[in-house]
Tab-separated table of C-alpha atoms in Angstrom:
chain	number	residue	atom	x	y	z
A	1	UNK	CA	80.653	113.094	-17.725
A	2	UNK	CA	76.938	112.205	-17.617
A	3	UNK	CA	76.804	112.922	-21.387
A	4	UNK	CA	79.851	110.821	-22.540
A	5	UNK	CA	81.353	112.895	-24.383
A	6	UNK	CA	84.667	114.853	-24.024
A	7	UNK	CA	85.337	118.455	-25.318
A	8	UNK	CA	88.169	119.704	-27.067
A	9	UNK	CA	89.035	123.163	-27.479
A	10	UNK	CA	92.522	123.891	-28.825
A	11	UNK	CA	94.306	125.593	-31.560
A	12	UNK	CA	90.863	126.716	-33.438
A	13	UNK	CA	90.101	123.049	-33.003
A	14	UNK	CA	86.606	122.600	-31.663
A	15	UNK	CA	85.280	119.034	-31.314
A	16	UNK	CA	83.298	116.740	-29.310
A	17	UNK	CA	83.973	113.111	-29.056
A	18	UNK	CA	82.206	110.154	-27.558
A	19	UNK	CA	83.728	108.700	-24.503
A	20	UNK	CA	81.357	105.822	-23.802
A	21	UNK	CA	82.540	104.475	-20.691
A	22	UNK	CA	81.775	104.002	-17.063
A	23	UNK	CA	83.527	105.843	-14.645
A	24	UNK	CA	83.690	103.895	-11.109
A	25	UNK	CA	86.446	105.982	-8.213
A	26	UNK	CA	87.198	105.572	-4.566
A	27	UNK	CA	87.689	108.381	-2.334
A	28	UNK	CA	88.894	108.546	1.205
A	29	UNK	CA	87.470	110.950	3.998
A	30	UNK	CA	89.619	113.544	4.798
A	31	UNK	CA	92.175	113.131	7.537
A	32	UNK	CA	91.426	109.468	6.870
A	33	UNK	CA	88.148	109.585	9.081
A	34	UNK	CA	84.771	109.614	8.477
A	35	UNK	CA	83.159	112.741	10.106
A	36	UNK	CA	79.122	111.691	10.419
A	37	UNK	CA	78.559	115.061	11.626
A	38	UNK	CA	79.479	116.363	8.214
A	39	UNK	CA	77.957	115.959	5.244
A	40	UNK	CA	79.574	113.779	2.177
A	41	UNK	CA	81.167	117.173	0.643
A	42	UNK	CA	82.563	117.977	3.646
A	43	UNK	CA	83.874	114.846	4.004
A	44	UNK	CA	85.441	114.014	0.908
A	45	UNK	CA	86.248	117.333	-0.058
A	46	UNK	CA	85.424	117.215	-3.717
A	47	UNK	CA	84.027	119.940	-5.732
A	48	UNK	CA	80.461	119.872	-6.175
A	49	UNK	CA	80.714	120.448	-10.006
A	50	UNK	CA	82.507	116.607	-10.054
A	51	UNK	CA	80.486	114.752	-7.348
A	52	UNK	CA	76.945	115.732	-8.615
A	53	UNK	CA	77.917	113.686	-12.190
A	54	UNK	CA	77.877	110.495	-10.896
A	55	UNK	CA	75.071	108.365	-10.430
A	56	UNK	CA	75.663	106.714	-7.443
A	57	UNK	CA	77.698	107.478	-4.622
A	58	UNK	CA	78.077	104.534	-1.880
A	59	UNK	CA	79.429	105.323	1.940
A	60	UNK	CA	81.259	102.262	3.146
A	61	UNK	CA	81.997	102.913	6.432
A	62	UNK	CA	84.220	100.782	8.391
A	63	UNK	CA	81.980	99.934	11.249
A	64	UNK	CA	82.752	97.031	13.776
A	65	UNK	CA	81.018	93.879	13.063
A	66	UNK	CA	81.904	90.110	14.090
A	67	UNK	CA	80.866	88.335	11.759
A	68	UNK	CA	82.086	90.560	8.602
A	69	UNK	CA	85.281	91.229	10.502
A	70	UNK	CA	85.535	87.306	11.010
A	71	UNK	CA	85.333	87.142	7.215
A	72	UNK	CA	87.797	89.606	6.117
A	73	UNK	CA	90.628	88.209	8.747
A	74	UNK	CA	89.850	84.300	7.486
A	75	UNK	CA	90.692	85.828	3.540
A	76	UNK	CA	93.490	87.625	4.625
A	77	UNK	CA	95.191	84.981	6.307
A	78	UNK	CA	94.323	82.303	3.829
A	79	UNK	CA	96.424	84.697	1.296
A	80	UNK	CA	99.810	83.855	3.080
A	81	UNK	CA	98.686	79.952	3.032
A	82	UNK	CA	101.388	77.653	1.336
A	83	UNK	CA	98.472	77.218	-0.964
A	84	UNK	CA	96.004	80.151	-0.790
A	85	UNK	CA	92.619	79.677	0.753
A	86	UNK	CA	90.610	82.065	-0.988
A	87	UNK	CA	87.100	81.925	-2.342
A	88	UNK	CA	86.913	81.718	-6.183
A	89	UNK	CA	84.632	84.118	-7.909
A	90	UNK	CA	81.064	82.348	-8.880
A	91	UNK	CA	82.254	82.990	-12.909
A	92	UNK	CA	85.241	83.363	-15.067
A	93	UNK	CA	86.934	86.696	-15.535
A	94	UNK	CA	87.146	86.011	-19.091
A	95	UNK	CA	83.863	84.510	-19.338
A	96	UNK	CA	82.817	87.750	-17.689
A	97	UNK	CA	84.719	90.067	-19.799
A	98	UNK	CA	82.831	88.302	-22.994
A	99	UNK	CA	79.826	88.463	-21.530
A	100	UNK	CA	80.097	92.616	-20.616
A	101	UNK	CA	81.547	93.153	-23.941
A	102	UNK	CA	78.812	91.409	-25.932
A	103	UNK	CA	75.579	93.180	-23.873
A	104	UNK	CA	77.584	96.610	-24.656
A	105	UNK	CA	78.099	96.047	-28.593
A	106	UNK	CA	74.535	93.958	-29.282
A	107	UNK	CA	72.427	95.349	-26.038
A	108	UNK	CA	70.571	98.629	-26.439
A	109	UNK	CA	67.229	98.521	-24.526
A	110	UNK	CA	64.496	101.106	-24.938
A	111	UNK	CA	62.097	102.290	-22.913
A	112	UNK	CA	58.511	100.618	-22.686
A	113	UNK	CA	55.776	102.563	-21.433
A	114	UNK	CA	54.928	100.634	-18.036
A	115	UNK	CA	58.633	101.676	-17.785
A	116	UNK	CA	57.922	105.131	-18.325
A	117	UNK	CA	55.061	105.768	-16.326
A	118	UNK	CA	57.166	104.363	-13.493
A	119	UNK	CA	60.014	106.897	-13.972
A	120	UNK	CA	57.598	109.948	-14.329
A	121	UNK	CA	55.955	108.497	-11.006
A	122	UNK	CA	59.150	107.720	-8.616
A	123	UNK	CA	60.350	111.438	-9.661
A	124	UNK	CA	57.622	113.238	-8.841
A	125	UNK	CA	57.674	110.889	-5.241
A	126	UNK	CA	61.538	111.732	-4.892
A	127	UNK	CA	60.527	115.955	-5.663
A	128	UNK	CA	57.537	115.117	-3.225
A	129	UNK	CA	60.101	114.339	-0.430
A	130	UNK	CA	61.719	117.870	-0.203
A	131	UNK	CA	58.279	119.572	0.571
A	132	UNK	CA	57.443	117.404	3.231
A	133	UNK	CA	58.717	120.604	5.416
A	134	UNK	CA	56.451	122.841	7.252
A	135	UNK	CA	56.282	126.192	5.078
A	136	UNK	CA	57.460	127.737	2.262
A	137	UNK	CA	61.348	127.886	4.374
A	138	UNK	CA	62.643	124.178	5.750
A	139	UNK	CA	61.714	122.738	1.854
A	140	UNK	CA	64.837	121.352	0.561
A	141	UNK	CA	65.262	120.046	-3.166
A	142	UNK	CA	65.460	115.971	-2.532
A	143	UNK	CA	65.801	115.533	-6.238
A	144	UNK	CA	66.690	117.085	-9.727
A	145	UNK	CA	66.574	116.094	-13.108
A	146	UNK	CA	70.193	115.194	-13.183
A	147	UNK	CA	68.798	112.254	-10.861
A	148	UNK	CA	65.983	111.677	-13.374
A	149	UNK	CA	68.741	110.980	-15.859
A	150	UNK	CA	70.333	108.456	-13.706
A	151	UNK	CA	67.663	106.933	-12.679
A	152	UNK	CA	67.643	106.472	-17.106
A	153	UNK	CA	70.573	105.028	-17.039
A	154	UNK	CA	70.978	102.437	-14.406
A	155	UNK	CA	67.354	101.458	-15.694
A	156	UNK	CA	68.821	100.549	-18.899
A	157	UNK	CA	71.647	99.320	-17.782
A	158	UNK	CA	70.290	96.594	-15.440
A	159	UNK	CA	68.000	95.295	-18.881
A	160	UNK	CA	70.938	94.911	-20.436
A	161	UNK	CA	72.695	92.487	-17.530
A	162	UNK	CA	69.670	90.372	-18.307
A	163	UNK	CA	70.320	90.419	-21.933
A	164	UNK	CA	67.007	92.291	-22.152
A	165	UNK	CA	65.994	95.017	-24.889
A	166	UNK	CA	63.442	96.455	-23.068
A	167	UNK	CA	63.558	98.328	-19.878
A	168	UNK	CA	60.644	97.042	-17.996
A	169	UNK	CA	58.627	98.455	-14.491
A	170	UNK	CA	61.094	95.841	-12.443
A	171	UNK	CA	64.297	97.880	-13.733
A	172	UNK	CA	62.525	100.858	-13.071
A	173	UNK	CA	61.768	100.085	-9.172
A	174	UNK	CA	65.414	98.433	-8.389
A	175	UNK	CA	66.920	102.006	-9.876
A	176	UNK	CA	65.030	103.894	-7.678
A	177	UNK	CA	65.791	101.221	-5.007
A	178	UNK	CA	69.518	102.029	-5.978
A	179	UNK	CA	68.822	105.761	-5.620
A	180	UNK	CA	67.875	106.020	-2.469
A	181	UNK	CA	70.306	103.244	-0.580
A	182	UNK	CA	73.338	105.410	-2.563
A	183	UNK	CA	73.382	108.825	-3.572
A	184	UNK	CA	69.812	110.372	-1.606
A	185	UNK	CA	71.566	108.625	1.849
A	186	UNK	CA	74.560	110.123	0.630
A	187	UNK	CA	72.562	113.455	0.560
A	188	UNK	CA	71.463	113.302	4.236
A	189	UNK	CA	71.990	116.614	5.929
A	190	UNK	CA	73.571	115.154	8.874
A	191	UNK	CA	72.128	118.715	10.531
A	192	UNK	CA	68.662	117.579	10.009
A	193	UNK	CA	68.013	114.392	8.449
A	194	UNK	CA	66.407	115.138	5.560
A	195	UNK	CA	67.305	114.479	2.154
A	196	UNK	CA	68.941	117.826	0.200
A	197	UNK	CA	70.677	117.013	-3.377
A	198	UNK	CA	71.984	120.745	-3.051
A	199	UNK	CA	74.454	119.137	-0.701
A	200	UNK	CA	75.887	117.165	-3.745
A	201	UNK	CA	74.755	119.717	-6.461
A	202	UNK	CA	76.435	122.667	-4.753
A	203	UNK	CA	78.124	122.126	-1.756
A	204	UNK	CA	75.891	123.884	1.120
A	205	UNK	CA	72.466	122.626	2.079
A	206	UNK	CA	69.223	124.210	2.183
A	207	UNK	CA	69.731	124.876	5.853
A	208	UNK	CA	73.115	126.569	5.386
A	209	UNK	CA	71.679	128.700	2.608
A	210	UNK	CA	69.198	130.025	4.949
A	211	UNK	CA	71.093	130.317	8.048
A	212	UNK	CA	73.393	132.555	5.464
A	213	UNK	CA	70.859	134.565	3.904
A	214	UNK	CA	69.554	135.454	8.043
A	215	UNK	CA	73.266	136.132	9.066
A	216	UNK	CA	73.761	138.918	5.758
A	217	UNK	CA	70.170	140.576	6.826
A	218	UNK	CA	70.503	140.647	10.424
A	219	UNK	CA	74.592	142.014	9.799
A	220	UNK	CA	73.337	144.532	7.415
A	221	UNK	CA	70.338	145.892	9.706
A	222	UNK	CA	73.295	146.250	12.753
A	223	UNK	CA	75.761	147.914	10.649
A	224	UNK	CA	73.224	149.749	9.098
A	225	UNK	CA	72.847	152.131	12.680
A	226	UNK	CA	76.585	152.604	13.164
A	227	UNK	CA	77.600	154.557	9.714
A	228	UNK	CA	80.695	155.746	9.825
A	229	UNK	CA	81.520	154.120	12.783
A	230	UNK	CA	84.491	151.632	13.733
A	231	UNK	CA	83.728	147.637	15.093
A	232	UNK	CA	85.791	145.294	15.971
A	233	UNK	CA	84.587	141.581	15.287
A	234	UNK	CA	84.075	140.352	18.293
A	235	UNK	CA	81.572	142.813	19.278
A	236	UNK	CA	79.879	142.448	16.308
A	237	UNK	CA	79.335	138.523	16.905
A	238	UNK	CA	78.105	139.153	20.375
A	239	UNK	CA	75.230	141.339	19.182
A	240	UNK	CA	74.496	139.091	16.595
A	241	UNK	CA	74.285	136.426	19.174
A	242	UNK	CA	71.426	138.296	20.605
A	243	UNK	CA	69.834	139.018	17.716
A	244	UNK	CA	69.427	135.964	16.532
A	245	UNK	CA	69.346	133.878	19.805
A	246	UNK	CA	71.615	131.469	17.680
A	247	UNK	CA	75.872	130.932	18.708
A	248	UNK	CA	77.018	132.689	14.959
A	249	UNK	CA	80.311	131.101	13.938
A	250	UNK	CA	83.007	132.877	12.978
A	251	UNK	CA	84.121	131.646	10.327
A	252	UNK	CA	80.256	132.383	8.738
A	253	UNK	CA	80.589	136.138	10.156
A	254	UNK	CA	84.060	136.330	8.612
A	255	UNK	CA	82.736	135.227	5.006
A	256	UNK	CA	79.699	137.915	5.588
A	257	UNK	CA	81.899	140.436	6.278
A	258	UNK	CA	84.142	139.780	3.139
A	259	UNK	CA	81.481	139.367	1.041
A	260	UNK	CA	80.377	142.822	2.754
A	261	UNK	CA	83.325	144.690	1.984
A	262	UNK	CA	83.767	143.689	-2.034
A	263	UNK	CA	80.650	145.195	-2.544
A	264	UNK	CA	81.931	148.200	-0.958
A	265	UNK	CA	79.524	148.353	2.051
A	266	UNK	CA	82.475	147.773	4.825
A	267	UNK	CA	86.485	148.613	5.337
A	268	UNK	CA	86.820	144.879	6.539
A	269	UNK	CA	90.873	144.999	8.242
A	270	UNK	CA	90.701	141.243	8.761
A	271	UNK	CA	94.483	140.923	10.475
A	272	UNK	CA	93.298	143.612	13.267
A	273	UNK	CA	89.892	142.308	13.515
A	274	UNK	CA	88.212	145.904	12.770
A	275	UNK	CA	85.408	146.664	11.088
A	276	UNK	CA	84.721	150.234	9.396
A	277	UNK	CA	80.816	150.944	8.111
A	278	UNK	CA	81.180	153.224	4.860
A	279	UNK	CA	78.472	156.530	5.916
A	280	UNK	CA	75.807	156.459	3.651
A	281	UNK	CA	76.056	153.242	1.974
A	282	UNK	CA	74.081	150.296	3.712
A	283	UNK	CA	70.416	151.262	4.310
């Protein structure tokens, strides 16, 4: 999507055409309510593999406010006016519609190097953000450069609203500004507060990563002493619990323990809640 181009792959016909246009969607929170103790994946429920390719993601969240609700009840009862009290939009549509198509057949900024030098810097200060943690664990990745690329684009794409064909410093800073008021607050672990792209790139944040990577040691290292030996769940998530001094969710332990058995380390009997450890196989 971030490439414009579509692939096409059928009947020994292999092409690739352009598809040079913007793609702008709407999305509602799942069971129609905005959780903001889960993050935007969570949330919205989309794979990973589609959210991460666009280059700004806005949260408009319906929160109570006077004067903004004031405005949006004076519209909607001006609509059912016997003439219609409505504001009028500051230009034409067509005039706008000329004006869009004109800057996308005749505009084509490029790069100058103030420009540049701007990009290179407010990347490496975005990357800079995601080791602000305390040792080598805790560092999350606050930006990639899929981000880099957008931060390309929009660039270029606010010169050419100004008619412009040349992407100056100014574009540069009101991308970034862009950035970080959409997608990075989009990105906000709601867990910890920082900023993790991985949320959008792949799902799970840092912190989950790590809290799975503990769980799968610490399960191994307790099955590891009862070979041959039959668990039930429970019991295992209570020792865990005082392993790790953490409350281990079950849902996490269950996904461990699947994970566990395809690579033929458990007998995992999930609808009696049993867990067998193979002898000889987990060290």
């Amino acid at each position: 999507m971030e490439q414009q181009t579509v692939s096409i792959a059928k009947a020994g016909i292999i092409a690739t055409l352009n598809a040079r246009t913007s793609i702008l969607a709407s999305a509602n929170p799942v069971e129609s309510r905005y959780n903001p103790s889960l993050s935007v994946v969570e949330n919205i429920q989309l794979p990973p593999t589609l959210l991460s390719r666009f280059d700004l993601i806005y949260l408009i969240l319906d929160s109570p406010s006077i004067e903004n609700d004031r405005m949006l009840a004076q519209h909607l009862v001006g609509l059912y006016y016997e003439t219609p009290d409505v504001v009028e939009p500051p230009m034409d549509h067509s005039l706008l519609r000329d004006y869009i198509a004109y800057a996308r057949e005749n505009i084509h900024p490029e790069l100058s190097d103030n420009a540049s030098r701007e990009l290179i810097a407010a990347y490496l200060e975005m990357r800079r953000m995601g080791n602000s943690g305390s040792g080598g664990r805790g560092r999350t990745i606050s930006a990639t450069p899929r981000q880099l690329e957008s931060l390309i684009r929009i660039s270029e794409s606010l010169a050419r609203m100004r008619y412009s064909r040349v992407v100056t410093h100014r574009d540069v800073q009101e991308a970034v500004r862009l950035m970080k008021v959409a997608t990075q607050s989009a990105a906000t672990d709601p867990r910890t507060g920082r900023i993790d792209m991985d949320m959008i790139n792949t799902g799970r944040s840092t912190v989950e990563r790590e809290l799975e990577e503990t769980l799968g040691a610490s399960l191994k290292e307790l099955l590891a002493e009862r070979r041959g030996n039959r668990m039930s769940v429970s019991e295992i998530r209570r020792q865990l619990n005082e392993i790790l001094n953490v409350n281990v969710q079950q849902d996490d332990l269950l996904e461990c323990l699947r994970t566990m058995e395809a690579d033929g380390l458990v007998q995992f009997n999930e609808r009696a809640q049993t867990v067998f450890v193979r002898a000889g196989v987990i060290a």
